[in-house]
PDB file of C-alpha atoms in Angstrom:
ATOM      1  CA  UNK D   1      30.433  43.780  10.882  1.00  0.00           C
ATOM      2  CA  UNK D   2      30.703  40.235   9.593  1.00  0.00           C
ATOM      3  CA  UNK D   3      31.983  37.283  11.591  1.00  0.00           C
ATOM      4  CA  UNK D   4      33.725  34.110  10.424  1.00  0.00           C
ATOM      5  CA  UNK D   5      31.678  30.984   9.706  1.00  0.00           C
ATOM      6  CA  UNK D   6      33.100  27.765  11.120  1.00  0.00           C
ATOM      7  CA  UNK D   7      32.076  24.639   9.190  1.00  0.00           C
ATOM      8  CA  UNK D   8      33.192  21.228  10.443  1.00  0.00           C
ATOM      9  CA  UNK D   9      32.732  17.933   8.588  1.00  0.00           C
ATOM     10  CA  UNK D  10      34.898  15.343  10.351  1.00  0.00           C
ATOM     11  CA  UNK D  11      35.801  12.269   8.289  1.00  0.00           C
ATOM     12  CA  UNK D  12      33.860   9.053   8.852  1.00  0.00           C
ATOM     13  CA  UNK D  13      30.753  10.527  10.507  1.00  0.00           C
ATOM     14  CA  UNK D  14      27.661  11.917   8.720  1.00  0.00           C
ATOM     15  CA  UNK D  15      27.647  15.325  10.422  1.00  0.00           C
ATOM     16  CA  UNK D  16      28.138  18.927   9.357  1.00  0.00           C
ATOM     17  CA  UNK D  17      28.472  21.465  12.174  1.00  0.00           C
ATOM     18  CA  UNK D  18      28.258  25.185  11.592  1.00  0.00           C
ATOM     19  CA  UNK D  19      28.900  27.995  14.093  1.00  0.00           C
ATOM     20  CA  UNK D  20      28.353  31.667  13.251  1.00  0.00           C
ATOM     21  CA  UNK D  21      27.847  34.823  15.305  1.00  0.00           C
ATOM     22  CA  UNK D  22      25.620  37.732  14.331  1.00  0.00           C
ATOM     23  CA  UNK D  23      25.512  41.269  15.743  1.00  0.00           C
ATOM     24  CA  UNK D  24      21.792  41.084  16.378  1.00  0.00           C
ATOM     25  CA  UNK D  25      19.416  39.712  19.026  1.00  0.00           C
ATOM     26  CA  UNK D  26      18.238  36.097  18.804  1.00  0.00           C
ATOM     27  CA  UNK D  27      14.700  37.218  17.957  1.00  0.00           C
ATOM     28  CA  UNK D  28      15.943  38.946  14.795  1.00  0.00           C
ATOM     29  CA  UNK D  29      18.095  36.006  13.657  1.00  0.00           C
ATOM     30  CA  UNK D  30      15.261  33.574  14.401  1.00  0.00           C
ATOM     31  CA  UNK D  31      12.795  35.730  12.455  1.00  0.00           C
ATOM     32  CA  UNK D  32      15.105  35.692   9.436  1.00  0.00           C
ATOM     33  CA  UNK D  33      14.902  31.871   9.576  1.00  0.00           C
ATOM     34  CA  UNK D  34      11.115  31.620   9.902  1.00  0.00           C
ATOM     35  CA  UNK D  35       9.673  34.578   7.938  1.00  0.00           C
ATOM     36  CA  UNK D  36       9.449  33.473   4.330  1.00  0.00           C
ATOM     37  CA  UNK D  37      10.071  36.932   2.869  1.00  0.00           C
ATOM     38  CA  UNK D  38      13.199  37.494   4.944  1.00  0.00           C
ATOM     39  CA  UNK D  39      14.386  33.918   4.404  1.00  0.00           C
ATOM     40  CA  UNK D  40      14.178  34.343   0.624  1.00  0.00           C
ATOM     41  CA  UNK D  41      16.438  37.411   0.793  1.00  0.00           C
ATOM     42  CA  UNK D  42      19.485  35.736   2.295  1.00  0.00           C
ATOM     43  CA  UNK D  43      19.447  31.963   1.849  1.00  0.00           C
ATOM     44  CA  UNK D  44      22.044  30.516  -0.503  1.00  0.00           C
ATOM     45  CA  UNK D  45      24.720  32.009  -2.726  1.00  0.00           C
ATOM     46  CA  UNK D  46      24.094  35.367  -4.437  1.00  0.00           C
ATOM     47  CA  UNK D  47      24.240  33.919  -7.945  1.00  0.00           C
ATOM     48  CA  UNK D  48      21.262  31.612  -7.332  1.00  0.00           C
ATOM     49  CA  UNK D  49      17.845  33.163  -7.810  1.00  0.00           C
ATOM     50  CA  UNK D  50      15.348  32.112  -5.144  1.00  0.00           C
ATOM     51  CA  UNK D  51      12.264  31.095  -7.071  1.00  0.00           C
ATOM     52  CA  UNK D  52       9.823  30.275  -4.270  1.00  0.00           C
ATOM     53  CA  UNK D  53       9.730  29.710  -0.520  1.00  0.00           C
ATOM     54  CA  UNK D  54       7.118  27.888   1.531  1.00  0.00           C
ATOM     55  CA  UNK D  55       7.786  28.030   5.248  1.00  0.00           C
ATOM     56  CA  UNK D  56       5.364  26.906   7.957  1.00  0.00           C
ATOM     57  CA  UNK D  57       7.629  27.053  10.996  1.00  0.00           C
ATOM     58  CA  UNK D  58       5.518  25.010  13.413  1.00  0.00           C
ATOM     59  CA  UNK D  59       5.863  21.440  14.646  1.00  0.00           C
ATOM     60  CA  UNK D  60       4.572  19.333  11.752  1.00  0.00           C
ATOM     61  CA  UNK D  61       4.748  22.308   9.377  1.00  0.00           C
ATOM     62  CA  UNK D  62       6.395  21.881   6.016  1.00  0.00           C
ATOM     63  CA  UNK D  63       9.038  23.946   4.247  1.00  0.00           C
ATOM     64  CA  UNK D  64      10.381  24.096   0.719  1.00  0.00           C
ATOM     65  CA  UNK D  65      12.477  26.454  -1.314  1.00  0.00           C
ATOM     66  CA  UNK D  66      13.411  26.367  -4.958  1.00  0.00           C
ATOM     67  CA  UNK D  67      16.451  27.892  -6.632  1.00  0.00           C
ATOM     68  CA  UNK D  68      16.375  28.688 -10.319  1.00  0.00           C
ATOM     69  CA  UNK D  69      19.825  27.690 -11.540  1.00  0.00           C
ATOM     70  CA  UNK D  70      21.443  28.151 -14.920  1.00  0.00           C
ATOM     71  CA  UNK D  71      19.312  27.166 -17.907  1.00  0.00           C
ATOM     72  CA  UNK D  72      16.110  25.420 -16.871  1.00  0.00           C
ATOM     73  CA  UNK D  73      17.663  23.593 -13.899  1.00  0.00           C
ATOM     74  CA  UNK D  74      15.769  23.886 -10.628  1.00  0.00           C
ATOM     75  CA  UNK D  75      17.180  22.901  -7.261  1.00  0.00           C
ATOM     76  CA  UNK D  76      14.835  22.454  -4.359  1.00  0.00           C
ATOM     77  CA  UNK D  77      15.226  21.698  -0.678  1.00  0.00           C
ATOM     78  CA  UNK D  78      12.310  20.665   1.502  1.00  0.00           C
ATOM     79  CA  UNK D  79      11.278  18.975   4.714  1.00  0.00           C
ATOM     80  CA  UNK D  80       9.152  19.155   7.852  1.00  0.00           C
ATOM     81  CA  UNK D  81       9.637  20.810  11.215  1.00  0.00           C
ATOM     82  CA  UNK D  82       9.929  18.545  14.245  1.00  0.00           C
ATOM     83  CA  UNK D  83      10.463  21.274  16.878  1.00  0.00           C
ATOM     84  CA  UNK D  84      10.141  25.055  16.720  1.00  0.00           C
ATOM     85  CA  UNK D  85      10.814  27.060  19.899  1.00  0.00           C
ATOM     86  CA  UNK D  86      10.631  30.794  19.276  1.00  0.00           C
ATOM     87  CA  UNK D  87      14.005  32.569  19.282  1.00  0.00           C
ATOM     88  CA  UNK D  88      15.744  29.447  20.560  1.00  0.00           C
ATOM     89  CA  UNK D  89      15.561  26.181  18.612  1.00  0.00           C
ATOM     90  CA  UNK D  90      14.537  24.684  15.255  1.00  0.00           C
ATOM     91  CA  UNK D  91      14.744  20.952  14.485  1.00  0.00           C
ATOM     92  CA  UNK D  92      13.765  20.019  10.937  1.00  0.00           C
ATOM     93  CA  UNK D  93      14.250  17.373   8.276  1.00  0.00           C
ATOM     94  CA  UNK D  94      15.841  18.234   4.936  1.00  0.00           C
ATOM     95  CA  UNK D  95      15.914  16.638   1.495  1.00  0.00           C
ATOM     96  CA  UNK D  96      17.477  17.772  -1.803  1.00  0.00           C
ATOM     97  CA  UNK D  97      15.447  17.067  -4.950  1.00  0.00           C
ATOM     98  CA  UNK D  98      18.486  15.618  -6.760  1.00  0.00           C
ATOM     99  CA  UNK D  99      19.053  13.044  -3.972  1.00  0.00           C
ATOM    100  CA  UNK D 100      15.534  11.648  -3.432  1.00  0.00           C
ATOM    101  CA  UNK D 101      14.755   9.873  -0.156  1.00  0.00           C
ATOM    102  CA  UNK D 102      18.172  10.761   1.305  1.00  0.00           C
ATOM    103  CA  UNK D 103      16.684  12.676   4.223  1.00  0.00           C
ATOM    104  CA  UNK D 104      18.699  14.356   6.957  1.00  0.00           C
ATOM    105  CA  UNK D 105      17.827  16.263  10.116  1.00  0.00           C
ATOM    106  CA  UNK D 106      19.222  19.544  11.364  1.00  0.00           C
ATOM    107  CA  UNK D 107      19.165  21.221  14.766  1.00  0.00           C
ATOM    108  CA  UNK D 108      19.601  24.999  14.809  1.00  0.00           C
ATOM    109  CA  UNK D 109      20.094  26.824  18.114  1.00  0.00           C
ATOM    110  CA  UNK D 110      20.012  30.566  18.702  1.00  0.00           C
ATOM    111  CA  UNK D 111      21.974  31.682  21.800  1.00  0.00           C
ATOM    112  CA  UNK D 112      21.936  35.380  22.655  1.00  0.00           C
ATOM    113  CA  UNK D 113      24.702  36.902  24.780  1.00  0.00           C
ATOM    114  CA  UNK D 114      24.934  40.691  25.259  1.00  0.00           C
ATOM    115  CA  UNK D 115      22.741  41.374  22.239  1.00  0.00           C
ATOM    116  CA  UNK D 116      24.838  39.197  19.933  1.00  0.00           C
ATOM    117  CA  UNK D 117      23.574  35.806  18.712  1.00  0.00           C
ATOM    118  CA  UNK D 118      25.616  32.645  18.378  1.00  0.00           C
ATOM    119  CA  UNK D 119      23.973  30.381  15.801  1.00  0.00           C
ATOM    120  CA  UNK D 120      24.867  26.686  15.773  1.00  0.00           C
ATOM    121  CA  UNK D 121      23.637  24.212  13.175  1.00  0.00           C
ATOM    122  CA  UNK D 122      24.101  20.453  13.575  1.00  0.00           C
ATOM    123  CA  UNK D 123      23.239  18.582  10.386  1.00  0.00           C
ATOM    124  CA  UNK D 124      22.943  14.801  10.336  1.00  0.00           C
ATOM    125  CA  UNK D 125      22.874  12.986   6.985  1.00  0.00           C
ATOM    126  CA  UNK D 126      21.515   9.457   6.412  1.00  0.00           C
ATOM    127  CA  UNK D 127      25.009   8.240   5.440  1.00  0.00           C
ATOM    128  CA  UNK D 128      28.595   9.458   5.396  1.00  0.00           C
ATOM    129  CA  UNK D 129      28.442   9.249   1.589  1.00  0.00           C
ATOM    130  CA  UNK D 130      25.395  11.573   1.492  1.00  0.00           C
ATOM    131  CA  UNK D 131      27.230  14.043   3.748  1.00  0.00           C
ATOM    132  CA  UNK D 132      30.336  13.898   1.584  1.00  0.00           C
ATOM    133  CA  UNK D 133      28.270  14.447  -1.575  1.00  0.00           C
ATOM    134  CA  UNK D 134      26.613  17.507  -0.024  1.00  0.00           C
ATOM    135  CA  UNK D 135      30.001  18.951   0.954  1.00  0.00           C
ATOM    136  CA  UNK D 136      31.402  18.225  -2.520  1.00  0.00           C
ATOM    137  CA  UNK D 137      28.488  20.143  -4.096  1.00  0.00           C
ATOM    138  CA  UNK D 138      29.819  23.467  -2.808  1.00  0.00           C
ATOM    139  CA  UNK D 139      27.460  23.877   0.152  1.00  0.00           C
ATOM    140  CA  UNK D 140      30.180  25.619   2.178  1.00  0.00           C
ATOM    141  CA  UNK D 141      30.266  28.544  -0.215  1.00  0.00           C
ATOM    142  CA  UNK D 142      26.462  28.804  -0.101  1.00  0.00           C
ATOM    143  CA  UNK D 143      26.413  28.811   3.688  1.00  0.00           C
ATOM    144  CA  UNK D 144      29.157  31.434   4.031  1.00  0.00           C
ATOM    145  CA  UNK D 145      27.728  33.771   1.402  1.00  0.00           C
ATOM    146  CA  UNK D 146      24.206  33.279   2.741  1.00  0.00           C
ATOM    147  CA  UNK D 147      25.264  34.401   6.213  1.00  0.00           C
ATOM    148  CA  UNK D 148      27.001  37.469   4.713  1.00  0.00           C
ATOM    149  CA  UNK D 149      23.689  38.339   3.095  1.00  0.00           C
ATOM    150  CA  UNK D 150      21.957  37.758   6.443  1.00  0.00           C
ATOM    151  CA  UNK D 151      24.389  40.228   8.082  1.00  0.00           C
ATOM    152  CA  UNK D 152      23.230  42.834   5.560  1.00  0.00           C
ATOM    153  CA  UNK D 153      19.555  42.221   6.380  1.00  0.00           C
ATOM    154  CA  UNK D 154      20.196  42.365  10.123  1.00  0.00           C
ATOM    155  CA  UNK D 155      22.085  45.678   9.740  1.00  0.00           C
ATOM    156  CA  UNK D 156      19.175  47.404   7.978  1.00  0.00           C
TER     157      UNK D 156
ATOM    158  CA  UNK O   1       6.736 -18.812  11.246  1.00  0.00           C
ATOM    159  CA  UNK O   2       9.048 -16.266  12.769  1.00  0.00           C
ATOM    160  CA  UNK O   3      12.257 -14.981  11.133  1.00  0.00           C
ATOM    161  CA  UNK O   4      15.452 -13.696  12.711  1.00  0.00           C
ATOM    162  CA  UNK O   5      15.890  -9.974  13.278  1.00  0.00           C
ATOM    163  CA  UNK O   6      19.277  -8.566  12.253  1.00  0.00           C
ATOM    164  CA  UNK O   7      20.280  -5.432  14.179  1.00  0.00           C
ATOM    165  CA  UNK O   8      23.539  -3.676  13.283  1.00  0.00           C
ATOM    166  CA  UNK O   9      25.096  -0.803  15.227  1.00  0.00           C
ATOM    167  CA  UNK O  10      28.657  -0.369  13.941  1.00  0.00           C
ATOM    168  CA  UNK O  11      31.041   1.461  16.270  1.00  0.00           C
ATOM    169  CA  UNK O  12      31.801   5.119  15.611  1.00  0.00           C
ATOM    170  CA  UNK O  13      28.785   5.969  13.450  1.00  0.00           C
ATOM    171  CA  UNK O  14      25.310   7.046  14.672  1.00  0.00           C
ATOM    172  CA  UNK O  15      23.304   4.402  12.817  1.00  0.00           C
ATOM    173  CA  UNK O  16      21.148   1.433  13.756  1.00  0.00           C
ATOM    174  CA  UNK O  17      20.132  -0.838  10.890  1.00  0.00           C
ATOM    175  CA  UNK O  18      17.437  -3.464  11.230  1.00  0.00           C
ATOM    176  CA  UNK O  19      16.433  -6.129   8.701  1.00  0.00           C
ATOM    177  CA  UNK O  20      13.492  -8.470   9.250  1.00  0.00           C
ATOM    178  CA  UNK O  21      11.338 -10.638   6.982  1.00  0.00           C
ATOM    179  CA  UNK O  22       7.641 -11.293   7.475  1.00  0.00           C
ATOM    180  CA  UNK O  23       5.438 -13.969   5.881  1.00  0.00           C
ATOM    181  CA  UNK O  24       2.899 -11.420   4.726  1.00  0.00           C
ATOM    182  CA  UNK O  25       2.423  -8.963   1.842  1.00  0.00           C
ATOM    183  CA  UNK O  26       3.895  -5.471   2.095  1.00  0.00           C
ATOM    184  CA  UNK O  27       0.417  -3.940   2.357  1.00  0.00           C
ATOM    185  CA  UNK O  28      -0.245  -5.886   5.578  1.00  0.00           C
ATOM    186  CA  UNK O  29       3.118  -5.019   7.149  1.00  0.00           C
ATOM    187  CA  UNK O  30       2.724  -1.387   6.136  1.00  0.00           C
ATOM    188  CA  UNK O  31      -0.790  -1.257   7.578  1.00  0.00           C
ATOM    189  CA  UNK O  32       0.502  -2.577  10.906  1.00  0.00           C
ATOM    190  CA  UNK O  33       2.886   0.408  10.951  1.00  0.00           C
ATOM    191  CA  UNK O  34       0.292   3.048  10.114  1.00  0.00           C
ATOM    192  CA  UNK O  35      -3.002   1.880  11.659  1.00  0.00           C
ATOM    193  CA  UNK O  36      -2.980   3.066  15.248  1.00  0.00           C
ATOM    194  CA  UNK O  37      -4.993   0.154  16.610  1.00  0.00           C
ATOM    195  CA  UNK O  38      -2.745  -2.451  14.991  1.00  0.00           C
ATOM    196  CA  UNK O  39       0.405  -0.518  15.874  1.00  0.00           C
ATOM    197  CA  UNK O  40      -0.566  -0.484  19.561  1.00  0.00           C
ATOM    198  CA  UNK O  41      -0.885  -4.287  19.561  1.00  0.00           C
ATOM    199  CA  UNK O  42       2.700  -5.105  18.606  1.00  0.00           C
ATOM    200  CA  UNK O  43       5.083  -2.224  19.227  1.00  0.00           C
ATOM    201  CA  UNK O  44       7.617  -2.707  22.002  1.00  0.00           C
ATOM    202  CA  UNK O  45       8.296  -5.463  24.518  1.00  0.00           C
ATOM    203  CA  UNK O  46       5.400  -7.468  25.922  1.00  0.00           C
ATOM    204  CA  UNK O  47       5.939  -6.294  29.513  1.00  0.00           C
ATOM    205  CA  UNK O  48       5.314  -2.630  28.584  1.00  0.00           C
ATOM    206  CA  UNK O  49       1.709  -1.533  28.483  1.00  0.00           C
ATOM    207  CA  UNK O  50       0.930   0.735  25.527  1.00  0.00           C
ATOM    208  CA  UNK O  51      -0.953   3.640  27.039  1.00  0.00           C
ATOM    209  CA  UNK O  52      -1.806   5.708  23.977  1.00  0.00           C
ATOM    210  CA  UNK O  53      -0.970   5.984  20.293  1.00  0.00           C
ATOM    211  CA  UNK O  54      -1.405   8.963  17.990  1.00  0.00           C
ATOM    212  CA  UNK O  55      -0.475   8.210  14.412  1.00  0.00           C
ATOM    213  CA  UNK O  56      -1.155  10.486  11.452  1.00  0.00           C
ATOM    214  CA  UNK O  57       0.855   8.723   8.751  1.00  0.00           C
ATOM    215  CA  UNK O  58       0.996  11.517   6.177  1.00  0.00           C
ATOM    216  CA  UNK O  59       3.779  13.886   5.177  1.00  0.00           C
ATOM    217  CA  UNK O  60       3.809  16.486   7.967  1.00  0.00           C
ATOM    218  CA  UNK O  61       1.646  14.287  10.184  1.00  0.00           C
ATOM    219  CA  UNK O  62       2.647  13.699  13.796  1.00  0.00           C
ATOM    220  CA  UNK O  63       2.991  10.498  15.778  1.00  0.00           C
ATOM    221  CA  UNK O  64       3.386   9.716  19.478  1.00  0.00           C
ATOM    222  CA  UNK O  65       3.100   6.661  21.652  1.00  0.00           C
ATOM    223  CA  UNK O  66       3.308   6.320  25.390  1.00  0.00           C
ATOM    224  CA  UNK O  67       4.325   3.279  27.397  1.00  0.00           C
ATOM    225  CA  UNK O  68       3.193   2.958  30.994  1.00  0.00           C
ATOM    226  CA  UNK O  69       6.226   1.532  32.767  1.00  0.00           C
ATOM    227  CA  UNK O  70       6.657   0.280  36.290  1.00  0.00           C
ATOM    228  CA  UNK O  71       5.273   2.594  38.967  1.00  0.00           C
ATOM    229  CA  UNK O  72       4.198   5.931  37.580  1.00  0.00           C
ATOM    230  CA  UNK O  73       6.978   6.119  34.988  1.00  0.00           C
ATOM    231  CA  UNK O  74       5.868   6.961  31.466  1.00  0.00           C
ATOM    232  CA  UNK O  75       8.046   6.576  28.396  1.00  0.00           C
ATOM    233  CA  UNK O  76       7.039   8.281  25.219  1.00  0.00           C
ATOM    234  CA  UNK O  77       8.341   8.387  21.669  1.00  0.00           C
ATOM    235  CA  UNK O  78       7.185  10.963  19.162  1.00  0.00           C
ATOM    236  CA  UNK O  79       7.998  12.718  15.915  1.00  0.00           C
ATOM    237  CA  UNK O  80       6.750  13.813  12.517  1.00  0.00           C
ATOM    238  CA  UNK O  81       6.501  12.076   9.164  1.00  0.00           C
ATOM    239  CA  UNK O  82       8.629  13.432   6.317  1.00  0.00           C
ATOM    240  CA  UNK O  83       7.607  10.872   3.645  1.00  0.00           C
ATOM    241  CA  UNK O  84       4.862   8.253   3.582  1.00  0.00           C
ATOM    242  CA  UNK O  85       4.491   6.133   0.420  1.00  0.00           C
ATOM    243  CA  UNK O  86       1.810   3.484   0.801  1.00  0.00           C
ATOM    244  CA  UNK O  87       3.141  -0.062   1.181  1.00  0.00           C
ATOM    245  CA  UNK O  88       6.674   1.077   0.330  1.00  0.00           C
ATOM    246  CA  UNK O  89       8.405   3.752   2.415  1.00  0.00           C
ATOM    247  CA  UNK O  90       8.156   5.727   5.660  1.00  0.00           C
ATOM    248  CA  UNK O  91      10.657   8.438   6.646  1.00  0.00           C
ATOM    249  CA  UNK O  92      10.032   9.972  10.061  1.00  0.00           C
ATOM    250  CA  UNK O  93      11.745  11.781  12.913  1.00  0.00           C
ATOM    251  CA  UNK O  94      11.876  10.285  16.391  1.00  0.00           C
ATOM    252  CA  UNK O  95      12.495  11.608  19.891  1.00  0.00           C
ATOM    253  CA  UNK O  96      12.442   9.905  23.313  1.00  0.00           C
ATOM    254  CA  UNK O  97      10.946  11.948  26.151  1.00  0.00           C
ATOM    255  CA  UNK O  98      13.877  11.143  28.455  1.00  0.00           C
ATOM    256  CA  UNK O  99      16.404  12.544  25.936  1.00  0.00           C
ATOM    257  CA  UNK O 100      14.794  15.863  24.976  1.00  0.00           C
ATOM    258  CA  UNK O 101      15.842  17.539  21.722  1.00  0.00           C
ATOM    259  CA  UNK O 102      18.005  14.549  20.711  1.00  0.00           C
ATOM    260  CA  UNK O 103      16.062  13.936  17.518  1.00  0.00           C
ATOM    261  CA  UNK O 104      16.833  11.197  15.006  1.00  0.00           C
ATOM    262  CA  UNK O 105      15.396  10.170  11.669  1.00  0.00           C
ATOM    263  CA  UNK O 106      14.438   6.722  10.454  1.00  0.00           C
ATOM    264  CA  UNK O 107      13.784   5.319   6.980  1.00  0.00           C
ATOM    265  CA  UNK O 108      11.616   2.192   6.816  1.00  0.00           C
ATOM    266  CA  UNK O 109      11.265   0.320   3.521  1.00  0.00           C
ATOM    267  CA  UNK O 110       8.824  -2.469   2.717  1.00  0.00           C
ATOM    268  CA  UNK O 111       9.985  -4.760  -0.105  1.00  0.00           C
ATOM    269  CA  UNK O 112       7.653  -7.566  -1.149  1.00  0.00           C
ATOM    270  CA  UNK O 113       9.000 -10.634  -2.938  1.00  0.00           C
ATOM    271  CA  UNK O 114       6.752 -13.662  -3.557  1.00  0.00           C
ATOM    272  CA  UNK O 115       4.264 -12.585  -0.927  1.00  0.00           C
ATOM    273  CA  UNK O 116       6.896 -12.194   1.773  1.00  0.00           C
ATOM    274  CA  UNK O 117       8.019  -8.750   2.973  1.00  0.00           C
ATOM    275  CA  UNK O 118      11.562  -7.693   3.756  1.00  0.00           C
ATOM    276  CA  UNK O 119      11.466  -4.772   6.182  1.00  0.00           C
ATOM    277  CA  UNK O 120      14.557  -2.589   6.520  1.00  0.00           C
ATOM    278  CA  UNK O 121      14.897   0.215   9.039  1.00  0.00           C
ATOM    279  CA  UNK O 122      17.783   2.700   8.908  1.00  0.00           C
ATOM    280  CA  UNK O 123      17.904   4.847  12.049  1.00  0.00           C
ATOM    281  CA  UNK O 124      20.168   7.886  12.261  1.00  0.00           C
ATOM    282  CA  UNK O 125      20.839   9.476  15.652  1.00  0.00           C
ATOM    283  CA  UNK O 126      22.062  13.027  16.212  1.00  0.00           C
ATOM    284  CA  UNK O 127      25.309  11.723  17.740  1.00  0.00           C
ATOM    285  CA  UNK O 128      27.151   8.455  18.236  1.00  0.00           C
ATOM    286  CA  UNK O 129      26.623   8.920  21.983  1.00  0.00           C
ATOM    287  CA  UNK O 130      22.836   9.175  21.524  1.00  0.00           C
ATOM    288  CA  UNK O 131      22.895   5.998  19.409  1.00  0.00           C
ATOM    289  CA  UNK O 132      24.992   4.192  22.016  1.00  0.00           C
ATOM    290  CA  UNK O 133      22.632   5.305  24.807  1.00  0.00           C
ATOM    291  CA  UNK O 134      19.636   4.003  22.886  1.00  0.00           C
ATOM    292  CA  UNK O 135      21.324   0.648  22.315  1.00  0.00           C
ATOM    293  CA  UNK O 136      22.337   0.466  25.988  1.00  0.00           C
ATOM    294  CA  UNK O 137      18.701   1.026  27.011  1.00  0.00           C
ATOM    295  CA  UNK O 138      17.679  -2.398  25.759  1.00  0.00           C
ATOM    296  CA  UNK O 139      16.077  -1.330  22.502  1.00  0.00           C
ATOM    297  CA  UNK O 140      17.233  -4.531  20.771  1.00  0.00           C
ATOM    298  CA  UNK O 141      15.016  -6.643  23.003  1.00  0.00           C
ATOM    299  CA  UNK O 142      12.059  -4.354  22.346  1.00  0.00           C
ATOM    300  CA  UNK O 143      12.561  -4.532  18.582  1.00  0.00           C
ATOM    301  CA  UNK O 144      12.913  -8.321  18.495  1.00  0.00           C
ATOM    302  CA  UNK O 145       9.949  -8.990  20.768  1.00  0.00           C
ATOM    303  CA  UNK O 146       7.858  -6.383  18.954  1.00  0.00           C
ATOM    304  CA  UNK O 147       8.404  -8.123  15.624  1.00  0.00           C
ATOM    305  CA  UNK O 148       7.467 -11.463  17.187  1.00  0.00           C
ATOM    306  CA  UNK O 149       4.201  -9.859  18.267  1.00  0.00           C
ATOM    307  CA  UNK O 150       3.786  -8.480  14.744  1.00  0.00           C
ATOM    308  CA  UNK O 151       4.199 -12.019  13.341  1.00  0.00           C
ATOM    309  CA  UNK O 152       1.260 -13.067  15.534  1.00  0.00           C
ATOM    310  CA  UNK O 153      -0.942 -10.255  14.216  1.00  0.00           C
ATOM    311  CA  UNK O 154      -0.019 -10.988  10.590  1.00  0.00           C
ATOM    312  CA  UNK O 155      -0.867 -14.692  11.097  1.00  0.00           C
ATOM    313  CA  UNK O 156      -4.391 -13.996  12.333  1.00  0.00           C
TER     314      UNK O 156
END
């Protein structure tokens, strides 16, 4: 079963908030966020090919993933982990290669109730303009389709 | 000579912006931000004793400093570095031990013109409330007095 994804980007503040439930325990949802092979199978929209994933999910560890887009265009996202608490919490920085030095920070929490996991993501951008540009790029579609792909992995 | 410190915290957004000039080259101001022994000599208000400083100013490196307050109270600040470009740019996360998991990100730029350095700091908090709490804690005084202490080090 797939659940709705709630994405909130209130005007005038540099935040994006995402809430999504999954029919799986927190440990499984957390693992899909920290195991590079699993992560590569669900992150982003289906039409983007994941080219590479580096993922060292420890405090001070670095992460990076690269999408191969149409033609020779590559898109990459990367950052460092500030906090990683197993099955519970990930706080990490994020940067998009086409917006250099515009670095944000996201807090992802995994709350398990009765075997189901409520995932919440709080993204903070360095400016309202950077947040608006990210939203205008079609990130909502990528988030929603990515979580549908994650449902499929969790159901296996 | 000491220059004014401009601190801006506009209502309704989670930012603090600081601008300060120093009569020293960017390399000297940068070094005072990344050399742990120098950093310990100027950071924070004079009445706080710096108890320890860890500072690994590399991408993925961690930093932490601890103030010994009145009585047995310790205050610590810590985070990880996302970007470190020598004499030019530092992007790092920050967390205060008394506000756990409220993690922000700051971008510090060092611009040298005619041997003088213009330092700009853009801090982004995870919420407007977290920003307001930090401002209410007296951080402005600590920033201003810290930079006065930094002037003294740069003049040596």
